[in-house]
Amino acid sequence: MDVSGLVWAGTLVALTAVLLVDLLIIGRRPHEPSVRESSLWVAFYVGLALLFGAGVWLTAGASSAGQFYTGWLTEYSLSVDNLFVFVIIMARFGVPRPYQQKVLLIGIVLALVMRGGFIAAGAALISQFSWVFYIFGAFLIYTAINLARQGEPDEDEFSENLLIRWSRRALPISKGYDDAKLTTHENGRRLFTPMLIVMIAIGTTDLIFALDSIPAIFGITQEPYLVFTANVFALMGLRQLYFLLGGLLDRLIYLSYGLAVVLGFIGVKLVLEALADNNLPFINGGKHVGWAPHIPIWLSLLVILGTLGIATIASLVKSARDRRRELAGARR
């Protein structure tokens, strides 16, 4: 794709405006969104992504649109998995429900900033060193294996990282949240509220997830414009999706396994592409590996859709069976 500076600027202005509207809504009226409100916002953002993909199709062709849709779906799925950790963090620090959407929005903004930096770094590396695909592919396969072993994160398994523990010890922290402010006054002293610790936990979580998501999207498309917009649209509406799904997140017990398959598939795809374009002297004498196949974008989309669909359906069926067994046991 040949994306002009004017298109980049227009896209950034438009996406920033949408995020500012979301921010103003929270700033004006912190509250827990209803199911209806959350549904409308999620539908709006999904529709916006689909409309953007249609625009890419009209201006850049079906291949670019397919790359955007596949990348967006992958990043959206990884973002949903990110919500599991957000739920644990909110519960761990006892964040009141009306304040949680402010935490989520700030977390999303932090994720956008971090992913923007990783996208720029990744694009620069790929343009200079094609062998970086070997590293990206190996990292995704390693991540997929770990994700399959661990399953969904559990609150009891959540451990505070070094930065959170240091913040608890070094910073003066108040006991209450004081209307979701970062600082408050107690007995004439200015103290940080627990909201700051929550922000640190969310920010470090975003950093870890960005390390997974950026190699994954580069395994689908190397166009920086598509990589960036797919990430932005995947994060839009995540705040409302958090409240819409609610307890449903606990029922998606096989989502991590589905994501592990997706990440493993993209990791293998990256390694095959690296082999096909190989120029490392210690692999096949520095020549391209002829047998390494190119996996078309339509096949990638089918694999990702099919895997996530099977994981979701299997999760809901298993949860429904477990619930019926619990009810039958309670009646006895």
Short mmCIF file of C-alpha atoms in Angstrom, two decimals:
data_model
loop_
_atom_site.label_atom_id
_atom_site.label_comp_id
_atom_site.label_asym_id
_atom_site.label_seq_id
_atom_site.Cartn_x
_atom_site.Cartn_y
_atom_site.Cartn_z
CA MET A 1 0.00 0.00 0.00
CA ASP A 2 1.14 3.53 -0.79
CA VAL A 3 -0.34 5.54 2.08
CA SER A 4 0.31 9.26 1.85
CA GLY A 5 1.13 11.48 4.79
CA LEU A 6 -2.24 13.19 4.36
CA VAL A 7 -4.11 9.87 4.77
CA TRP A 8 -2.04 9.04 7.85
CA ALA A 9 -2.79 12.46 9.35
CA GLY A 10 -6.52 12.22 8.57
CA THR A 11 -6.72 8.73 10.08
CA LEU A 12 -4.92 9.81 13.26
CA VAL A 13 -7.15 12.88 13.66
CA ALA A 14 -10.34 10.86 13.15
CA LEU A 15 -9.36 8.07 15.54
CA THR A 16 -8.16 10.55 18.17
CA ALA A 17 -11.49 12.40 17.93
CA VAL A 18 -13.40 9.17 18.58
CA LEU A 19 -11.25 8.41 21.63
CA LEU A 20 -11.69 11.97 22.95
CA VAL A 21 -15.48 11.62 22.72
CA ASP A 22 -15.22 8.41 24.75
CA LEU A 23 -12.99 10.20 27.27
CA LEU A 24 -15.37 13.16 27.61
CA ILE A 25 -18.31 10.82 28.29
CA ILE A 26 -16.43 9.21 31.18
CA GLY A 27 -15.13 12.53 32.48
CA ARG A 28 -18.61 14.02 32.51
CA ARG A 29 -20.43 11.08 34.08
CA PRO A 30 -18.45 8.20 35.65
CA HIS A 31 -20.87 5.27 35.84
CA GLU A 32 -21.30 1.59 35.16
CA PRO A 33 -22.69 1.29 31.61
CA SER A 34 -25.93 -0.64 31.19
CA VAL A 35 -26.18 -3.68 28.92
CA ARG A 36 -28.07 -1.59 26.35
CA GLU A 37 -25.51 1.22 26.40
CA SER A 38 -22.58 -1.21 26.17
CA SER A 39 -24.25 -3.15 23.33
CA LEU A 40 -24.82 -0.01 21.29
CA TRP A 41 -21.22 1.17 21.72
CA VAL A 42 -19.73 -2.25 20.89
CA ALA A 43 -21.96 -2.49 17.80
CA PHE A 44 -20.89 1.02 16.80
CA TYR A 45 -17.17 0.25 17.06
CA VAL A 46 -17.47 -3.12 15.30
CA GLY A 47 -19.49 -1.44 12.55
CA LEU A 48 -16.83 1.27 12.31
CA ALA A 49 -14.11 -1.37 11.83
CA LEU A 50 -16.16 -3.19 9.18
CA LEU A 51 -16.80 0.11 7.39
CA PHE A 52 -13.11 1.00 7.51
CA GLY A 53 -12.24 -2.40 6.03
CA ALA A 54 -14.74 -1.77 3.22
CA GLY A 55 -12.99 1.54 2.54
CA VAL A 56 -9.65 -0.26 2.35
CA TRP A 57 -11.21 -2.72 -0.09
CA LEU A 58 -12.43 0.09 -2.38
CA THR A 59 -9.17 2.04 -2.31
CA ALA A 60 -6.48 -0.66 -2.01
CA GLY A 61 -8.11 -3.90 -3.12
CA ALA A 62 -9.44 -7.13 -1.62
CA SER A 63 -6.04 -8.39 -0.48
CA SER A 64 -5.37 -5.36 1.72
CA ALA A 65 -8.91 -5.48 3.10
CA GLY A 66 -8.48 -9.17 3.92
CA GLN A 67 -5.24 -8.39 5.75
CA PHE A 68 -6.99 -5.68 7.76
CA TYR A 69 -9.96 -7.88 8.71
CA THR A 70 -7.75 -10.83 9.65
CA GLY A 71 -5.42 -8.62 11.68
CA TRP A 72 -8.32 -6.85 13.38
CA LEU A 73 -10.00 -10.14 14.30
CA THR A 74 -6.74 -11.53 15.73
CA GLU A 75 -6.01 -8.40 17.74
CA TYR A 76 -9.63 -8.17 18.93
CA SER A 77 -9.46 -11.75 20.20
CA LEU A 78 -6.20 -11.05 22.02
CA SER A 79 -7.77 -7.92 23.51
CA VAL A 80 -10.69 -9.98 24.85
CA ASP A 81 -8.14 -12.27 26.50
CA ASN A 82 -6.60 -9.12 27.98
CA LEU A 83 -9.94 -8.46 29.65
CA PHE A 84 -9.50 -11.58 31.80
CA VAL A 85 -6.44 -9.99 33.40
CA PHE A 86 -8.25 -6.65 33.77
CA VAL A 87 -11.06 -8.43 35.64
CA ILE A 88 -8.51 -10.00 38.01
CA ILE A 89 -6.77 -6.65 38.61
CA MET A 90 -10.08 -4.88 39.32
CA ALA A 91 -11.08 -7.60 41.79
CA ARG A 92 -7.64 -7.76 43.41
CA PHE A 93 -7.56 -4.04 44.17
CA GLY A 94 -11.29 -3.71 44.91
CA VAL A 95 -11.97 -1.01 42.30
CA PRO A 96 -15.61 0.19 42.66
CA ARG A 97 -17.72 -0.59 39.58
CA PRO A 98 -18.50 3.07 38.68
CA TYR A 99 -14.75 3.83 38.52
CA GLN A 100 -13.76 0.80 36.49
CA GLN A 101 -14.53 2.30 33.10
CA LYS A 102 -12.12 5.18 33.80
CA VAL A 103 -9.42 2.61 34.60
CA LEU A 104 -10.24 0.73 31.41
CA LEU A 105 -10.09 3.81 29.19
CA ILE A 106 -6.73 4.88 30.59
CA GLY A 107 -5.52 1.31 30.14
CA ILE A 108 -6.65 1.38 26.51
CA VAL A 109 -4.88 4.70 25.87
CA LEU A 110 -1.70 3.28 27.41
CA ALA A 111 -2.03 0.18 25.23
CA LEU A 112 -2.38 2.36 22.12
CA VAL A 113 0.74 4.34 22.98
CA MET A 114 2.78 1.20 23.69
CA ARG A 115 1.57 -0.63 20.61
CA GLY A 116 2.27 2.43 18.48
CA GLY A 117 5.88 2.37 19.66
CA PHE A 118 6.22 -1.38 19.07
CA ILE A 119 4.66 -1.07 15.60
CA ALA A 120 7.18 1.61 14.62
CA ALA A 121 10.07 -0.48 15.97
CA GLY A 122 8.77 -3.67 14.35
CA ALA A 123 8.29 -2.01 10.95
CA ALA A 124 11.83 -0.58 11.10
CA LEU A 125 13.30 -3.98 11.97
CA ILE A 126 11.40 -5.81 9.24
CA SER A 127 12.44 -3.29 6.59
CA GLN A 128 16.11 -3.79 7.49
CA PHE A 129 16.29 -7.44 8.56
CA SER A 130 13.99 -10.06 7.04
CA TRP A 131 15.38 -12.68 9.43
CA VAL A 132 13.50 -10.98 12.30
CA PHE A 133 10.53 -13.16 11.23
CA TYR A 134 12.40 -16.14 12.67
CA ILE A 135 12.47 -14.39 16.06
CA PHE A 136 8.82 -13.27 15.86
CA GLY A 137 7.70 -16.75 14.82
CA ALA A 138 9.67 -18.52 17.55
CA PHE A 139 8.36 -16.07 20.16
CA LEU A 140 4.73 -16.66 19.12
CA ILE A 141 5.15 -20.44 19.19
CA TYR A 142 6.72 -20.17 22.66
CA THR A 143 3.85 -17.91 23.81
CA ALA A 144 1.27 -20.32 22.37
CA ILE A 145 2.78 -23.26 24.27
CA ASN A 146 2.79 -21.31 27.55
CA LEU A 147 -0.78 -20.11 27.00
CA ALA A 148 -1.99 -23.66 26.34
CA ARG A 149 -0.26 -24.92 29.49
CA GLN A 150 -1.54 -22.17 31.79
CA GLY A 151 -5.11 -21.77 30.50
CA GLU A 152 -7.10 -18.77 31.67
CA PRO A 153 -5.49 -16.65 34.41
CA ASP A 154 -6.88 -17.03 37.91
CA GLU A 155 -7.05 -14.42 40.65
CA ASP A 156 -5.15 -16.70 43.03
CA GLU A 157 -2.36 -17.04 40.45
CA PHE A 158 -1.98 -13.26 39.93
CA SER A 159 1.32 -12.06 41.37
CA GLU A 160 2.27 -8.42 41.69
CA ASN A 161 5.29 -7.50 39.63
CA LEU A 162 8.37 -5.70 40.93
CA LEU A 163 7.11 -2.23 39.96
CA ILE A 164 3.78 -2.70 41.79
CA ARG A 165 5.50 -3.99 44.93
CA TRP A 166 7.97 -1.09 44.87
CA SER A 167 5.12 1.43 44.42
CA ARG A 168 3.27 0.00 47.42
CA ARG A 169 6.36 0.37 49.62
CA ALA A 170 7.76 3.67 48.37
CA LEU A 171 4.65 5.77 47.72
CA PRO A 172 2.27 7.17 50.35
CA ILE A 173 -1.05 5.50 49.51
CA SER A 174 -4.45 6.39 50.94
CA LYS A 175 -7.03 3.78 51.93
CA GLY A 176 -9.92 5.02 49.78
CA TYR A 177 -10.29 5.79 46.06
CA ASP A 178 -11.77 9.29 46.56
CA ASP A 179 -13.91 9.47 43.41
CA ALA A 180 -11.29 7.78 41.15
CA LYS A 181 -8.72 10.53 41.65
CA LEU A 182 -5.01 9.77 41.56
CA THR A 183 -4.24 11.94 44.61
CA THR A 184 -6.18 12.98 47.70
CA HIS A 185 -5.73 14.81 51.00
CA GLU A 186 -5.76 13.01 54.35
CA ASN A 187 -4.96 14.78 57.61
CA GLY A 188 -3.32 17.65 55.76
CA ARG A 189 -1.10 15.37 53.63
CA ARG A 190 -1.31 14.78 49.91
CA LEU A 191 -1.40 11.05 49.22
CA PHE A 192 -1.72 8.87 46.16
CA THR A 193 -4.90 6.82 45.98
CA PRO A 194 -4.94 3.07 45.20
CA MET A 195 -6.00 4.13 41.69
CA LEU A 196 -2.35 4.87 40.91
CA ILE A 197 -1.35 1.30 41.79
CA VAL A 198 -4.19 0.00 39.61
CA MET A 199 -2.93 2.15 36.71
CA ILE A 200 0.58 0.75 37.14
CA ALA A 201 -0.82 -2.81 37.12
CA ILE A 202 -2.89 -2.10 33.99
CA GLY A 203 0.04 -0.40 32.25
CA THR A 204 2.49 -3.23 32.87
CA THR A 205 -0.15 -5.74 31.72
CA ASP A 206 -0.61 -3.73 28.52
CA LEU A 207 3.14 -3.89 27.94
CA ILE A 208 3.16 -7.69 28.23
CA PHE A 209 0.20 -8.09 25.88
CA ALA A 210 1.74 -5.70 23.35
CA LEU A 211 4.75 -8.00 23.17
CA ASP A 212 2.41 -10.80 22.02
CA SER A 213 0.07 -8.86 19.77
CA ILE A 214 2.57 -6.97 17.62
CA PRO A 215 4.43 -10.08 16.30
CA ALA A 216 1.00 -11.67 15.72
CA ILE A 217 -0.24 -8.83 13.51
CA PHE A 218 3.05 -8.65 11.61
CA GLY A 219 2.55 -12.33 10.84
CA ILE A 220 -0.58 -11.32 8.91
CA THR A 221 0.47 -8.06 7.25
CA GLN A 222 3.64 -6.01 7.10
CA GLU A 223 1.84 -2.81 6.09
CA PRO A 224 2.38 -0.36 9.00
CA TYR A 225 -0.88 1.44 8.20
CA LEU A 226 -2.93 -1.76 8.40
CA VAL A 227 -1.03 -2.95 11.48
CA PHE A 228 -1.74 0.32 13.29
CA THR A 229 -5.41 0.68 12.32
CA ALA A 230 -6.15 -2.99 13.09
CA ASN A 231 -4.74 -2.49 16.60
CA VAL A 232 -6.65 0.74 17.18
CA PHE A 233 -9.98 -0.69 16.05
CA ALA A 234 -9.36 -3.82 18.16
CA LEU A 235 -8.96 -1.67 21.27
CA MET A 236 -11.93 0.60 20.54
CA GLY A 237 -15.02 -0.49 22.41
CA LEU A 238 -13.01 -2.73 24.71
CA ARG A 239 -14.22 -0.72 27.71
CA GLN A 240 -17.88 -1.29 26.81
CA LEU A 241 -17.19 -4.92 25.92
CA TYR A 242 -15.84 -5.45 29.44
CA PHE A 243 -19.21 -4.48 30.94
CA LEU A 244 -21.23 -6.21 28.21
CA LEU A 245 -19.59 -9.58 28.68
CA GLY A 246 -19.65 -9.34 32.47
CA GLY A 247 -19.83 -12.85 33.87
CA LEU A 248 -19.60 -14.34 30.38
CA LEU A 249 -15.81 -13.99 30.56
CA ASP A 250 -15.77 -16.68 33.23
CA ARG A 251 -17.62 -19.00 30.86
CA LEU A 252 -15.10 -18.68 27.99
CA ILE A 253 -12.93 -21.36 29.55
CA TYR A 254 -11.41 -22.55 26.28
CA LEU A 255 -10.63 -19.12 24.82
CA SER A 256 -6.98 -19.28 25.87
CA TYR A 257 -6.58 -22.64 24.11
CA GLY A 258 -8.15 -21.19 20.97
CA LEU A 259 -5.81 -18.20 21.13
CA ALA A 260 -2.87 -20.56 21.69
CA VAL A 261 -3.77 -22.34 18.43
CA VAL A 262 -4.08 -18.98 16.63
CA LEU A 263 -0.74 -17.71 17.91
CA GLY A 264 0.93 -21.04 17.13
CA PHE A 265 -0.49 -20.97 13.59
CA ILE A 266 0.73 -17.41 12.99
CA GLY A 267 4.12 -18.32 14.49
CA VAL A 268 4.52 -21.25 12.07
CA LYS A 269 3.34 -18.99 9.22
CA LEU A 270 6.06 -16.46 10.10
CA VAL A 271 8.77 -19.11 10.20
CA LEU A 272 7.66 -20.49 6.80
CA GLU A 273 7.72 -16.99 5.31
CA ALA A 274 11.18 -16.42 6.79
CA LEU A 275 12.36 -19.67 5.19
CA ALA A 276 10.87 -18.71 1.83
CA ASP A 277 12.74 -15.37 1.93
CA ASN A 278 15.79 -16.75 3.72
CA ASN A 279 19.14 -15.00 3.38
CA LEU A 280 20.89 -16.31 6.50
CA PRO A 281 24.11 -18.06 5.43
CA PHE A 282 23.81 -20.91 7.96
CA ILE A 283 20.33 -21.94 6.69
CA ASN A 284 20.27 -23.66 3.30
CA GLY A 285 23.51 -21.90 2.36
CA GLY A 286 21.85 -18.50 2.46
CA LYS A 287 19.38 -19.44 -0.28
CA HIS A 288 15.60 -19.39 -0.27
CA VAL A 289 13.95 -22.60 0.92
CA GLY A 290 11.86 -23.72 -2.02
CA TRP A 291 9.54 -26.10 -0.19
CA ALA A 292 8.35 -23.47 2.32
CA PRO A 293 4.73 -22.68 1.30
CA HIS A 294 3.08 -19.27 1.33
CA ILE A 295 -0.12 -19.34 3.39
CA PRO A 296 -2.71 -17.08 1.69
CA ILE A 297 -4.61 -14.51 3.73
CA TRP A 298 -7.99 -16.17 3.05
CA LEU A 299 -6.73 -19.40 4.61
CA SER A 300 -5.39 -17.52 7.63
CA LEU A 301 -8.77 -15.84 8.09
CA LEU A 302 -10.60 -19.19 7.88
CA VAL A 303 -8.25 -20.82 10.40
CA ILE A 304 -8.56 -17.92 12.86
CA LEU A 305 -12.36 -17.66 12.53
CA GLY A 306 -12.83 -21.41 12.77
CA THR A 307 -10.53 -21.82 15.78
CA LEU A 308 -12.08 -18.96 17.75
CA GLY A 309 -15.59 -20.09 16.84
CA ILE A 310 -14.95 -23.65 18.00
CA ALA A 311 -13.30 -22.43 21.23
CA THR A 312 -16.24 -20.12 22.00
CA ILE A 313 -18.95 -22.72 21.27
CA ALA A 314 -17.11 -25.43 23.22
CA SER A 315 -16.69 -23.05 26.16
CA LEU A 316 -20.38 -22.14 26.29
CA VAL A 317 -21.46 -25.80 25.95
CA LYS A 318 -19.10 -26.87 28.75
CA SER A 319 -20.24 -24.02 31.01
CA ALA A 320 -23.91 -24.87 30.40
CA ARG A 321 -23.29 -28.53 31.28
CA ASP A 322 -21.42 -27.59 34.46
CA ARG A 323 -24.23 -25.25 35.48
CA ARG A 324 -26.87 -27.95 34.96
CA ARG A 325 -24.82 -30.39 37.05
CA GLU A 326 -24.51 -27.82 39.84
CA LEU A 327 -28.26 -27.21 39.83
CA ALA A 328 -28.97 -30.94 39.83
CA GLY A 329 -26.57 -31.43 42.74
CA ALA A 330 -28.17 -28.57 44.71
CA ARG A 331 -31.65 -30.11 44.31
CA ARG A 332 -30.42 -33.37 45.79
#
